[in-house]
mmCIF file of C-alpha atoms in Angstrom:
data_model
loop_
_atom_site.group_PDB
_atom_site.id
_atom_site.type_symbol
_atom_site.label_atom_id
_atom_site.label_comp_id
_atom_site.label_asym_id
_atom_site.label_seq_id
_atom_site.Cartn_x
_atom_site.Cartn_y
_atom_site.Cartn_z
ATOM 1 C CA MET A 29 133.824 75.065 68.038
ATOM 2 C CA SER A 30 134.936 76.297 71.296
ATOM 3 C CA LEU A 31 135.336 79.547 73.227
ATOM 4 C CA ASN A 32 138.781 80.507 71.815
ATOM 5 C CA LEU A 33 140.385 81.620 75.629
ATOM 6 C CA ASP A 34 143.081 83.618 74.496
ATOM 7 C CA LYS A 35 141.816 86.062 72.534
ATOM 8 C CA THR A 36 138.953 86.243 75.397
ATOM 9 C CA ALA A 37 141.439 86.597 78.227
ATOM 10 C CA LEU A 38 142.834 90.064 76.356
ATOM 11 C CA GLN A 39 139.703 91.730 76.203
ATOM 12 C CA ILE A 40 139.027 90.982 80.133
ATOM 13 C CA GLN A 41 142.066 92.439 80.894
ATOM 14 C CA ASP A 42 141.171 95.329 79.540
ATOM 15 C CA MET A 43 137.702 95.400 80.607
ATOM 16 C CA VAL A 44 139.756 95.027 84.487
ATOM 17 C CA SER A 45 141.820 97.893 82.984
ATOM 18 C CA GLU A 46 138.657 100.205 82.784
ATOM 19 C CA LEU A 47 137.256 99.079 86.190
ATOM 20 C CA LYS A 48 139.908 100.025 87.959
ATOM 21 C CA GLY A 49 139.998 104.040 85.518
ATOM 22 C CA ARG A 50 136.797 103.673 87.059
ATOM 23 C CA ASP A 51 136.818 102.952 90.328
ATOM 24 C CA LEU A 52 139.094 106.038 91.016
ATOM 25 C CA GLU A 53 136.558 108.696 89.668
ATOM 26 C CA HIS A 54 133.560 106.590 91.287
ATOM 27 C CA GLN A 55 135.622 107.277 94.440
ATOM 28 C CA LYS A 56 135.778 110.563 94.155
ATOM 29 C CA HIS A 57 132.288 110.956 93.693
ATOM 30 C CA LEU A 58 131.650 109.392 96.423
ATOM 31 C CA GLN A 59 133.134 111.570 98.781
ATOM 32 C CA ALA A 60 131.326 114.485 96.781
ATOM 33 C CA CYS A 61 128.589 113.079 97.951
ATOM 34 C CA LEU A 62 129.963 112.310 101.548
ATOM 35 C CA ASP A 63 130.356 116.212 101.276
ATOM 36 C CA GLY A 64 127.027 117.458 99.842
ATOM 37 C CA MET A 65 126.281 115.428 103.682
ATOM 38 C CA ALA A 66 128.049 117.096 106.059
ATOM 39 C CA ARG A 67 126.439 120.998 105.623
ATOM 40 C CA THR A 68 125.100 123.276 108.520
ATOM 41 C CA PRO A 69 121.499 123.222 109.222
ATOM 42 C CA ALA A 70 121.553 126.557 107.039
ATOM 43 C CA GLU A 71 122.337 125.285 104.210
ATOM 44 C CA TYR A 72 120.218 122.134 104.629
ATOM 45 C CA GLN A 73 116.809 124.588 104.950
ATOM 46 C CA ARG A 74 118.476 126.196 102.199
ATOM 47 C CA LEU A 75 118.498 123.197 99.962
ATOM 48 C CA LEU A 76 115.335 121.907 101.269
ATOM 49 C CA ASP A 77 113.998 125.800 99.691
ATOM 50 C CA LYS A 78 115.667 124.489 96.316
ATOM 51 C CA VAL A 79 113.834 121.318 96.095
ATOM 52 C CA GLU A 80 110.339 122.765 96.045
ATOM 53 C CA ARG A 81 111.053 125.960 93.577
ATOM 54 C CA SER A 82 113.254 123.115 91.044
ATOM 55 C CA LYS A 83 112.159 121.451 88.496
ATOM 56 C CA THR A 84 114.696 118.117 87.105
ATOM 57 C CA THR A 85 114.142 115.181 85.335
ATOM 58 C CA PHE A 86 115.626 112.870 87.909
ATOM 59 C CA LEU A 87 113.550 111.993 90.949
ATOM 60 C CA LEU A 88 114.105 113.922 94.424
ATOM 61 C CA ALA A 89 114.210 112.974 97.714
ATOM 62 C CA ARG A 90 112.293 115.255 100.143
ATOM 63 C CA PRO A 91 114.096 115.315 103.820
ATOM 64 C CA ALA A 92 111.356 115.151 106.764
ATOM 65 C CA GLU A 93 115.145 115.614 108.744
ATOM 66 C CA ILE A 94 118.383 116.739 109.172
ATOM 67 C CA PRO A 95 119.805 114.608 106.311
ATOM 68 C CA ASN A 96 122.485 112.906 107.540
ATOM 69 C CA ALA A 97 121.191 112.407 111.015
ATOM 70 C CA VAL A 98 121.600 108.595 112.701
ATOM 71 C CA HIS A 99 119.181 106.637 114.427
ATOM 72 C CA GLN A 100 120.513 103.922 117.417
ATOM 73 C CA PRO A 101 118.378 100.605 117.294
ATOM 74 C CA PRO A 102 115.824 101.036 119.434
ATOM 75 C CA VAL A 103 114.498 98.327 121.974
ATOM 76 C CA LEU A 104 112.934 95.139 121.229
ATOM 77 C CA PRO A 105 109.719 94.210 122.529
ATOM 78 C CA GLN A 106 109.240 91.609 124.696
ATOM 79 C CA SER A 107 106.991 89.772 123.044
ATOM 80 C CA TYR A 108 105.819 91.186 118.959
ATOM 81 C CA ARG A 109 104.019 89.305 116.260
ATOM 82 C CA ILE A 110 105.053 90.042 112.584
ATOM 83 C CA LEU A 111 102.957 89.346 109.526
ATOM 84 C CA ALA A 112 104.510 88.124 105.658
ATOM 85 C CA THR A 113 103.299 88.119 102.250
ATOM 86 C CA ASP A 114 104.679 87.762 99.260
ATOM 87 C CA GLY A 115 103.207 86.480 95.627
ATOM 88 C CA SER A 116 103.484 84.547 92.553
ATOM 89 C CA GLN A 117 102.103 84.317 89.070
ATOM 90 C CA ILE A 118 101.337 81.839 86.076
ATOM 91 C CA ASP A 119 100.192 84.598 83.897
ATOM 92 C CA VAL A 120 98.188 83.404 81.052
ATOM 93 C CA ASP A 121 98.809 81.256 77.999
ATOM 94 C CA ARG A 122 98.280 83.812 74.733
ATOM 95 C CA HIS A 123 98.791 80.009 73.115
ATOM 96 C CA GLN A 124 95.974 78.682 74.292
ATOM 97 C CA LEU A 125 92.039 78.421 74.347
ATOM 98 C CA SER A 126 91.437 78.199 77.709
ATOM 99 C CA ARG A 127 92.435 81.072 78.874
ATOM 100 C CA CYS A 128 93.172 82.108 83.021
ATOM 101 C CA TYR A 129 96.070 82.898 84.952
ATOM 102 C CA LEU A 130 97.449 82.012 88.520
ATOM 103 C CA ILE A 131 97.969 84.159 91.138
ATOM 104 C CA ASN A 132 99.615 82.632 93.725
ATOM 105 C CA ILE A 133 99.683 84.350 97.949
ATOM 106 C CA GLY A 134 102.536 82.990 100.243
ATOM 107 C CA ARG A 135 101.303 83.712 104.235
ATOM 108 C CA VAL A 136 103.419 83.948 106.936
ATOM 109 C CA GLN A 137 102.729 84.905 110.432
ATOM 110 C CA LEU A 138 105.175 84.790 113.383
ATOM 111 C CA GLU A 139 104.403 85.462 117.089
ATOM 112 C CA TYR A 140 107.303 86.170 119.139
ATOM 113 C CA GLY A 141 107.686 86.148 122.825
ATOM 114 C CA LYS A 142 105.643 84.461 125.347
ATOM 115 C CA ALA A 143 104.023 82.216 123.535
ATOM 116 C CA PRO A 144 106.264 82.157 120.094
ATOM 117 C CA SER A 145 103.461 80.283 117.167
ATOM 118 C CA ALA A 146 104.292 80.086 113.245
ATOM 119 C CA SER A 147 101.685 79.484 110.694
ATOM 120 C CA LEU A 148 102.925 79.027 107.140
ATOM 121 C CA GLU A 149 100.042 78.480 104.198
ATOM 122 C CA SER A 150 99.766 78.805 100.303
ATOM 123 C CA LEU A 151 96.561 80.026 98.880
ATOM 124 C CA PRO A 152 96.819 79.896 95.122
ATOM 125 C CA VAL A 153 93.677 81.024 92.999
ATOM 126 C CA LEU A 154 93.366 80.148 89.697
ATOM 127 C CA TYR A 155 91.206 83.321 87.514
ATOM 128 C CA ALA A 156 89.377 81.927 84.566
ATOM 129 C CA ARG A 157 86.104 83.666 84.694
ATOM 130 C CA PRO A 158 85.312 86.589 81.556
ATOM 131 C CA GLU A 159 85.353 89.079 84.699
ATOM 132 C CA ASP A 160 88.453 87.959 86.029
ATOM 133 C CA MET A 161 90.130 88.161 82.460
ATOM 134 C CA VAL A 162 90.320 92.164 81.862
ATOM 135 C CA ILE A 163 89.242 95.495 83.647
ATOM 136 C CA SER A 164 86.628 97.392 82.203
ATOM 137 C CA CYS A 165 84.937 100.214 82.191
ATOM 138 C CA GLY A 166 81.504 100.555 80.211
ATOM 139 C CA SER A 167 82.582 98.972 76.661
ATOM 140 C CA LYS A 168 86.299 99.717 77.727
ATOM 141 C CA GLU A 169 88.179 96.729 78.665
ATOM 142 C CA LEU A 170 91.874 95.718 79.576
ATOM 143 C CA ALA A 171 93.219 92.249 79.273
ATOM 144 C CA VAL A 172 94.132 91.056 82.474
ATOM 145 C CA GLU A 173 98.072 90.020 81.868
ATOM 146 C CA GLY A 174 101.803 90.687 81.868
ATOM 147 C CA THR A 175 102.945 93.477 84.026
ATOM 148 C CA LEU A 176 99.431 94.457 84.864
ATOM 149 C CA LEU A 177 99.214 90.767 86.445
ATOM 150 C CA GLY A 178 102.486 91.843 88.292
ATOM 151 C CA ILE A 179 100.764 94.625 88.968
ATOM 152 C CA LYS A 180 97.394 92.587 90.612
ATOM 153 C CA ARG A 181 99.895 90.525 91.978
ATOM 154 C CA SER A 182 100.914 92.994 94.411
ATOM 155 C CA VAL A 183 97.063 94.089 95.327
ATOM 156 C CA GLU A 184 96.490 90.868 96.503
ATOM 157 C CA GLU A 185 99.702 90.334 98.324
ATOM 158 C CA THR A 186 98.151 93.994 100.494
ATOM 159 C CA ARG A 187 95.222 92.922 100.775
ATOM 160 C CA HIS A 188 95.480 89.393 102.634
ATOM 161 C CA LEU A 189 97.986 91.299 104.403
ATOM 162 C CA SER A 190 95.175 93.575 105.931
ATOM 163 C CA GLU A 191 93.081 90.495 106.386
ATOM 164 C CA MET A 192 95.854 88.592 108.209
ATOM 165 C CA ALA A 193 96.714 91.919 110.583
ATOM 166 C CA ASP A 194 92.038 91.987 111.337
ATOM 167 C CA ALA A 195 92.106 87.960 111.888
ATOM 168 C CA ALA A 196 94.596 87.833 114.581
ATOM 169 C CA ALA A 197 94.510 88.894 117.993
ATOM 170 C CA PRO A 198 95.243 92.497 119.436
ATOM 171 C CA GLY A 199 97.930 92.410 122.883
ATOM 172 C CA LEU A 200 100.680 92.178 120.373
ATOM 173 C CA PRO A 201 102.980 94.899 118.592
ATOM 174 C CA THR A 202 102.579 94.012 115.765
ATOM 175 C CA LEU A 203 104.762 94.575 111.966
ATOM 176 C CA ALA A 204 103.418 93.832 108.982
ATOM 177 C CA LEU A 205 106.130 93.168 105.883
ATOM 178 C CA GLY A 206 105.489 93.204 102.413
ATOM 179 C CA ASP A 207 108.210 93.261 100.510
ATOM 180 C CA GLY A 208 109.810 95.434 97.528
ATOM 181 C CA THR A 209 107.759 98.872 96.845
ATOM 182 C CA LEU A 210 104.949 100.013 98.390
ATOM 183 C CA ILE A 211 104.623 102.511 94.939
ATOM 184 C CA LEU A 212 102.672 101.300 91.965
ATOM 185 C CA TRP A 213 105.181 102.449 89.373
ATOM 186 C CA SER A 214 104.003 100.988 86.972
ATOM 187 C CA LEU A 215 100.772 102.240 86.704
ATOM 188 C CA LEU A 216 102.220 105.619 85.969
ATOM 189 C CA SER A 217 102.823 103.749 82.486
ATOM 190 C CA LYS A 218 100.830 105.556 80.014
ATOM 191 C CA GLU A 219 99.009 102.469 78.687
ATOM 192 C CA PHE A 220 97.365 102.889 81.720
ATOM 193 C CA PRO A 221 94.013 104.439 81.597
ATOM 194 C CA GLU A 222 92.766 106.554 84.323
ATOM 195 C CA TYR A 223 89.822 103.373 85.193
ATOM 196 C CA VAL A 224 92.382 100.782 85.078
ATOM 197 C CA VAL A 225 94.612 103.028 87.645
ATOM 198 C CA GLU A 226 91.824 103.604 89.669
ATOM 199 C CA ASN A 227 90.205 99.577 89.958
ATOM 200 C CA LEU A 228 93.468 98.677 90.680
ATOM 201 C CA LEU A 229 95.391 101.612 93.393
ATOM 202 C CA VAL A 230 92.075 103.795 94.691
ATOM 203 C CA ASP A 231 89.450 100.635 95.203
ATOM 204 C CA GLY A 232 91.843 97.965 95.624
ATOM 205 C CA TYR A 233 95.541 99.298 96.970
ATOM 206 C CA LEU A 234 95.208 102.028 98.934
ATOM 207 C CA LYS A 235 91.813 100.477 100.274
ATOM 208 C CA TYR A 236 93.381 97.950 101.437
ATOM 209 C CA LEU A 237 96.421 100.144 103.421
ATOM 210 C CA GLU A 238 94.044 102.037 105.260
ATOM 211 C CA GLN A 239 92.063 98.869 106.597
ATOM 212 C CA ILE A 240 95.851 98.464 107.934
ATOM 213 C CA LYS A 241 96.107 102.130 109.206
ATOM 214 C CA ASN A 242 92.377 102.036 110.177
ATOM 215 C CA LEU A 243 93.169 99.025 112.981
ATOM 216 C CA ASN A 244 95.608 101.132 114.945
ATOM 217 C CA THR A 245 94.201 102.151 118.473
ATOM 218 C CA LYS A 246 94.464 102.744 122.625
ATOM 219 C CA ASP A 247 95.192 99.145 122.559
ATOM 220 C CA ARG A 248 96.422 97.811 119.024
ATOM 221 C CA GLN A 249 99.778 99.171 117.210
ATOM 222 C CA VAL A 250 99.558 97.557 113.408
ATOM 223 C CA ALA A 251 103.150 99.684 111.779
ATOM 224 C CA LEU A 252 103.146 98.644 107.782
ATOM 225 C CA ALA A 253 107.028 98.448 106.755
ATOM 226 C CA SER A 254 108.331 97.657 103.093
ATOM 227 C CA TYR A 255 111.600 96.344 102.461
ATOM 228 C CA ILE A 256 113.584 96.487 99.514
ATOM 229 C CA SER A 257 116.560 94.197 99.474
ATOM 230 C CA TYR A 258 119.971 95.732 97.479
ATOM 231 C CA PRO A 259 118.084 98.801 96.132
ATOM 232 C CA ARG A 260 119.276 100.786 93.744
ATOM 233 C CA SER A 261 117.290 104.366 93.976
ATOM 234 C CA THR A 262 118.760 107.275 94.065
ATOM 235 C CA ASP A 263 116.823 109.097 95.115
ATOM 236 C CA VAL A 264 119.128 111.484 98.133
ATOM 237 C CA VAL A 265 121.773 110.928 95.518
ATOM 238 C CA ASN A 266 120.023 113.149 93.322
ATOM 239 C CA THR A 267 119.147 115.831 96.335
ATOM 240 C CA LEU A 268 122.754 116.540 96.803
ATOM 241 C CA ARG A 269 122.871 116.927 93.268
ATOM 242 C CA LEU A 270 121.667 120.050 93.826
ATOM 243 C CA LEU A 271 124.349 121.541 96.399
ATOM 244 C CA TYR A 272 126.654 121.682 92.384
ATOM 245 C CA CYS A 273 123.897 122.920 90.471
ATOM 246 C CA PRO A 274 124.893 126.614 90.275
ATOM 247 C CA TYR A 275 121.319 127.807 88.914
ATOM 248 C CA GLU A 276 118.770 129.087 91.231
ATOM 249 C CA PRO A 277 116.150 127.427 91.372
ATOM 250 C CA ALA A 278 117.725 124.189 89.183
ATOM 251 C CA ASN A 279 115.970 123.685 85.823
ATOM 252 C CA CYS A 280 117.104 120.709 84.506
ATOM 253 C CA ILE A 281 115.539 121.256 80.905
ATOM 254 C CA SER A 282 116.154 125.068 80.186
ATOM 255 C CA LYS A 283 119.558 124.881 81.253
ATOM 256 C CA CYS A 284 121.453 121.251 80.549
ATOM 257 C CA ASP A 285 119.451 118.815 78.737
ATOM 258 C CA GLN A 286 122.037 120.028 75.393
ATOM 259 C CA LEU A 287 124.869 118.753 77.848
ATOM 260 C CA ALA A 288 126.256 115.776 77.684
ATOM 261 C CA ASN A 289 126.640 113.052 81.060
ATOM 262 C CA GLY A 290 129.147 113.502 82.493
ATOM 263 C CA LYS A 291 129.181 117.354 81.682
ATOM 264 C CA ARG A 292 127.118 118.542 84.083
ATOM 265 C CA PRO A 293 127.795 120.721 86.867
ATOM 266 C CA CYS A 294 126.040 118.059 88.894
ATOM 267 C CA ASP A 295 127.721 114.343 87.701
ATOM 268 C CA ILE A 296 130.192 115.664 90.027
ATOM 269 C CA LEU A 297 127.491 112.685 91.783
ATOM 270 C CA SER A 298 127.035 109.999 89.124
ATOM 271 C CA GLY A 299 127.253 106.565 89.835
ATOM 272 C CA ILE A 300 126.125 106.872 92.757
ATOM 273 C CA THR A 301 123.029 105.359 94.286
ATOM 274 C CA ASP A 302 121.915 105.718 97.474
ATOM 275 C CA SER A 303 122.902 102.105 99.668
ATOM 276 C CA MET A 304 126.370 103.263 98.419
ATOM 277 C CA LEU A 305 126.665 107.246 100.081
ATOM 278 C CA PHE A 306 124.652 105.399 103.183
ATOM 279 C CA ASP A 307 127.005 101.731 103.407
ATOM 280 C CA ARG A 308 129.547 105.059 104.592
ATOM 281 C CA ILE A 309 127.990 106.390 107.054
ATOM 282 C CA LEU A 310 125.024 104.011 109.632
ATOM 283 C CA LYS A 311 127.001 100.834 111.763
ATOM 284 C CA PRO A 312 125.591 98.011 111.860
ATOM 285 C CA GLY A 313 121.690 98.315 113.296
ATOM 286 C CA GLU A 314 121.826 101.901 112.200
ATOM 287 C CA ARG A 315 118.419 103.723 110.116
ATOM 288 C CA SER A 316 119.309 106.800 108.415
ATOM 289 C CA ALA A 317 117.204 109.856 108.297
ATOM 290 C CA LEU A 318 113.463 110.123 107.001
ATOM 291 C CA PHE A 319 112.707 110.958 103.194
ATOM 292 C CA ALA A 320 109.353 111.902 101.171
ATOM 293 C CA SER A 321 109.066 110.272 98.150
ATOM 294 C CA SER A 322 108.244 113.062 95.262
ATOM 295 C CA SER A 323 107.049 110.147 92.777
ATOM 296 C CA SER A 324 103.815 111.658 90.760
ATOM 297 C CA ILE A 325 101.071 108.027 91.147
ATOM 298 C CA LEU A 326 102.018 109.399 95.187
ATOM 299 C CA GLU A 327 101.431 113.484 94.649
ATOM 300 C CA LYS A 328 97.774 112.342 93.019
ATOM 301 C CA TYR A 329 96.492 109.481 94.716
ATOM 302 C CA TYR A 330 98.181 108.189 97.752
ATOM 303 C CA GLY A 331 97.486 111.010 100.397
ATOM 304 C CA GLU A 332 97.873 109.904 103.689
ATOM 305 C CA HIS A 333 99.622 106.282 102.922
ATOM 306 C CA ARG A 334 102.576 108.737 100.770
ATOM 307 C CA VAL A 335 105.783 107.044 100.954
ATOM 308 C CA TYR A 336 107.937 107.443 102.907
ATOM 309 C CA PHE A 337 111.653 106.268 102.934
ATOM 310 C CA TYR A 338 115.198 105.243 105.244
ATOM 311 C CA TYR A 339 117.812 102.867 104.704
ATOM 312 C CA LEU A 340 119.252 99.954 107.179
ATOM 313 C CA LYS A 341 122.365 98.788 107.861
ATOM 314 C CA THR A 342 122.204 95.437 108.485
ATOM 315 C CA SER A 343 124.143 92.646 109.441
ATOM 316 C CA GLU A 344 125.123 92.457 104.589
ATOM 317 C CA GLU A 345 123.204 95.042 103.535
ATOM 318 C CA ILE A 346 122.183 98.481 103.206
ATOM 319 C CA ALA A 347 118.313 97.664 102.601
ATOM 320 C CA ARG A 348 115.791 100.853 101.497
ATOM 321 C CA VAL A 349 112.558 101.119 104.131
ATOM 322 C CA GLU A 350 110.093 101.936 102.367
ATOM 323 C CA LEU A 351 106.678 103.412 104.899
ATOM 324 C CA PRO A 352 102.528 104.718 104.733
ATOM 325 C CA ALA A 353 103.160 108.091 106.196
ATOM 326 C CA TRP A 354 100.379 107.338 109.291
ATOM 327 C CA THR A 355 103.617 104.635 110.037
ATOM 328 C CA VAL A 356 106.565 107.212 110.057
ATOM 329 C CA HIS A 357 104.522 110.103 111.932
ATOM 330 C CA CYS A 358 104.008 107.929 115.059
ATOM 331 C CA ALA A 359 107.215 107.517 116.894
ATOM 332 C CA GLU A 360 106.506 103.779 118.159
ATOM 333 C CA LEU A 361 104.507 102.552 114.855
ATOM 334 C CA LEU A 362 107.727 104.248 113.369
ATOM 335 C CA ASN A 363 110.659 101.811 115.446
ATOM 336 C CA LEU A 364 108.598 99.121 115.622
ATOM 337 C CA SER A 365 110.146 98.975 112.413
ATOM 338 C CA HIS A 366 112.694 99.390 112.824
ATOM 339 C CA SER A 367 113.380 97.376 115.762
ATOM 340 C CA LEU A 368 111.396 94.276 114.117
ATOM 341 C CA ILE A 369 112.930 94.448 110.931
ATOM 342 C CA LEU A 370 116.995 94.566 111.964
ATOM 343 C CA GLU A 371 115.573 91.170 114.175
ATOM 344 C CA GLN A 372 114.053 89.922 111.938
ATOM 345 C CA CYS A 373 117.427 90.271 109.694
ATOM 346 C CA ARG A 374 119.742 88.871 112.420
ATOM 347 C CA LEU A 375 117.516 85.935 112.620
ATOM 348 C CA GLY A 376 117.056 85.369 108.738
ATOM 349 C CA HIS A 377 121.202 84.890 108.818
ATOM 350 C CA GLY A 378 120.368 89.527 106.729
ATOM 351 C CA TYR A 379 117.523 89.322 105.331
ATOM 352 C CA PRO A 380 113.567 89.055 107.314
ATOM 353 C CA VAL A 381 113.436 85.743 107.458
ATOM 354 C CA SER A 382 109.387 85.960 107.460
ATOM 355 C CA LEU A 383 109.551 87.271 103.957
ATOM 356 C CA SER A 384 112.106 83.992 103.100
ATOM 357 C CA GLU A 385 109.160 81.755 104.284
ATOM 358 C CA ALA A 386 106.599 83.703 102.291
ATOM 359 C CA HIS A 387 108.940 83.167 99.293
ATOM 360 C CA GLU A 388 108.916 79.408 99.793
ATOM 361 C CA GLN A 389 105.119 79.539 100.140
ATOM 362 C CA ALA A 390 104.471 81.634 96.991
ATOM 363 C CA VAL A 391 107.011 80.603 94.612
ATOM 364 C CA VAL A 392 106.275 78.502 90.848
ATOM 365 C CA SER A 393 109.035 76.872 89.814
ATOM 366 C CA GLY A 394 109.303 75.376 86.291
ATOM 367 C CA GLN A 395 108.012 72.473 86.517
ATOM 368 C CA ASP A 396 105.050 73.512 88.415
ATOM 369 C CA ARG A 397 104.346 75.583 85.339
ATOM 370 C CA ARG A 398 104.804 73.082 83.328
ATOM 371 C CA ILE A 399 102.331 70.711 85.681
ATOM 372 C CA PHE A 400 99.466 73.584 86.039
ATOM 373 C CA ASN A 401 99.377 74.221 82.138
ATOM 374 C CA GLN A 402 99.457 69.903 82.015
ATOM 375 C CA LEU A 403 96.208 69.209 84.142
ATOM 376 C CA VAL A 404 94.774 72.133 82.570
ATOM 377 C CA GLU A 405 94.898 70.425 78.911
ATOM 378 C CA GLU A 406 94.054 67.224 80.957
ATOM 379 C CA MET A 407 91.277 68.158 82.188
ATOM 380 C CA LEU A 408 89.735 70.092 79.548
ATOM 381 C CA THR A 409 90.085 67.038 77.486
ATOM 382 C CA ALA A 410 88.761 64.967 80.005
ATOM 383 C CA SER A 411 85.422 66.392 79.983
ATOM 384 C CA GLN A 412 85.131 67.198 76.068
ATOM 385 C CA ILE A 413 86.407 70.309 75.335
ATOM 386 C CA ASN A 414 89.149 70.666 73.265
ATOM 387 C CA PRO A 415 92.256 72.931 74.735
ATOM 388 C CA SER A 416 93.189 73.478 70.664
ATOM 389 C CA ASN A 417 96.741 75.174 71.531
ATOM 390 C CA SER A 418 98.645 76.890 68.779
ATOM 391 C CA ALA A 419 100.973 75.724 66.659
ATOM 392 C CA LYS A 420 103.622 77.734 67.951
ATOM 393 C CA SER A 421 103.230 75.273 71.124
ATOM 394 C CA LEU A 422 102.901 72.139 69.959
ATOM 395 C CA SER A 423 105.611 72.890 68.023
ATOM 396 C CA LYS A 424 107.583 73.828 71.140
ATOM 397 C CA LYS A 425 106.070 69.887 73.147
ATOM 398 C CA THR A 426 106.658 68.611 70.034
ATOM 399 C CA ARG A 427 110.742 66.548 69.287
ATOM 400 C CA TRP A 428 111.118 66.847 66.012
ATOM 401 C CA VAL A 429 115.199 66.073 65.029
#
């Protein structure tokens, strides 16, 4: 039976009417955000004091400067280098006896100016040894699959960035650019014990950030940044919520825990994201003030790699750019991130061309996955090793109707 379009059309009309009503409320909330940004330096200082004293149930951004500051694009260097990585994976197939996974890293090196050049490569690595399949500590172990494999892939992307930066000849201002966040949020999950965090974050990810940082010398500039397209973050808006909170200090649990959404004093800002706010404040090419993330994982582990961020208005979108503290605290590196990312977006029609190319090198298609699994089975069979699929796996491959 085909879709009843008459009944569906009526429901669509109801949805449109509801969205129109929501849009009026949205504009009211957005204006409240803009009003919150238009404060005096003294009012901002009181806000910063309140941020430090308050206990909220939402993540706050700590402004590193006047929150409504706007920065013009710096001058683009005549010659420079962009390094970028991206990754994808083929997860463990629990329906097969042959347990293994694959991480594919796309690496891009682009040099602009007097001697332009480009290097693009795809580096797949298969993991199948027993020690690769788990992260262990004594008798405790956790299988590397699913979310944990995704985290491991992020660590590998950063390792490759570090290796590329180290191998690149000095003399050119360099930006090492990643896709997505610098904050390994997933490790905050209670399912991951401390030894897993130590293995992947402390002995892995942060070590590679440190290696990139240490490349900076008098004759060498290497900035590190990550690019988040169409971010849904609300850290800055959440900070502005404290302006509308009547309690000193704010304490969401003790004061407003019993109130429904929409009934709290700060809900005058609900539904607004940071990108919506800065889309009204910034002009193309401009970046926002700097903000520090207040994520607990940063407080506990990141140290001098603590993550800051700013919002950048490209020709196509508002992007969130994240940087470690050592890039932020060096004016040359900070300006380098702004000018080079903006130019990469111009060349890439709104998205950094280096990240687009890294993605193309890294992507693993559905057909790639099928061929990979087929190769594993064929080679195991040729070596007289029975791959022994599960009944569920066999049923998916067998046409029985």
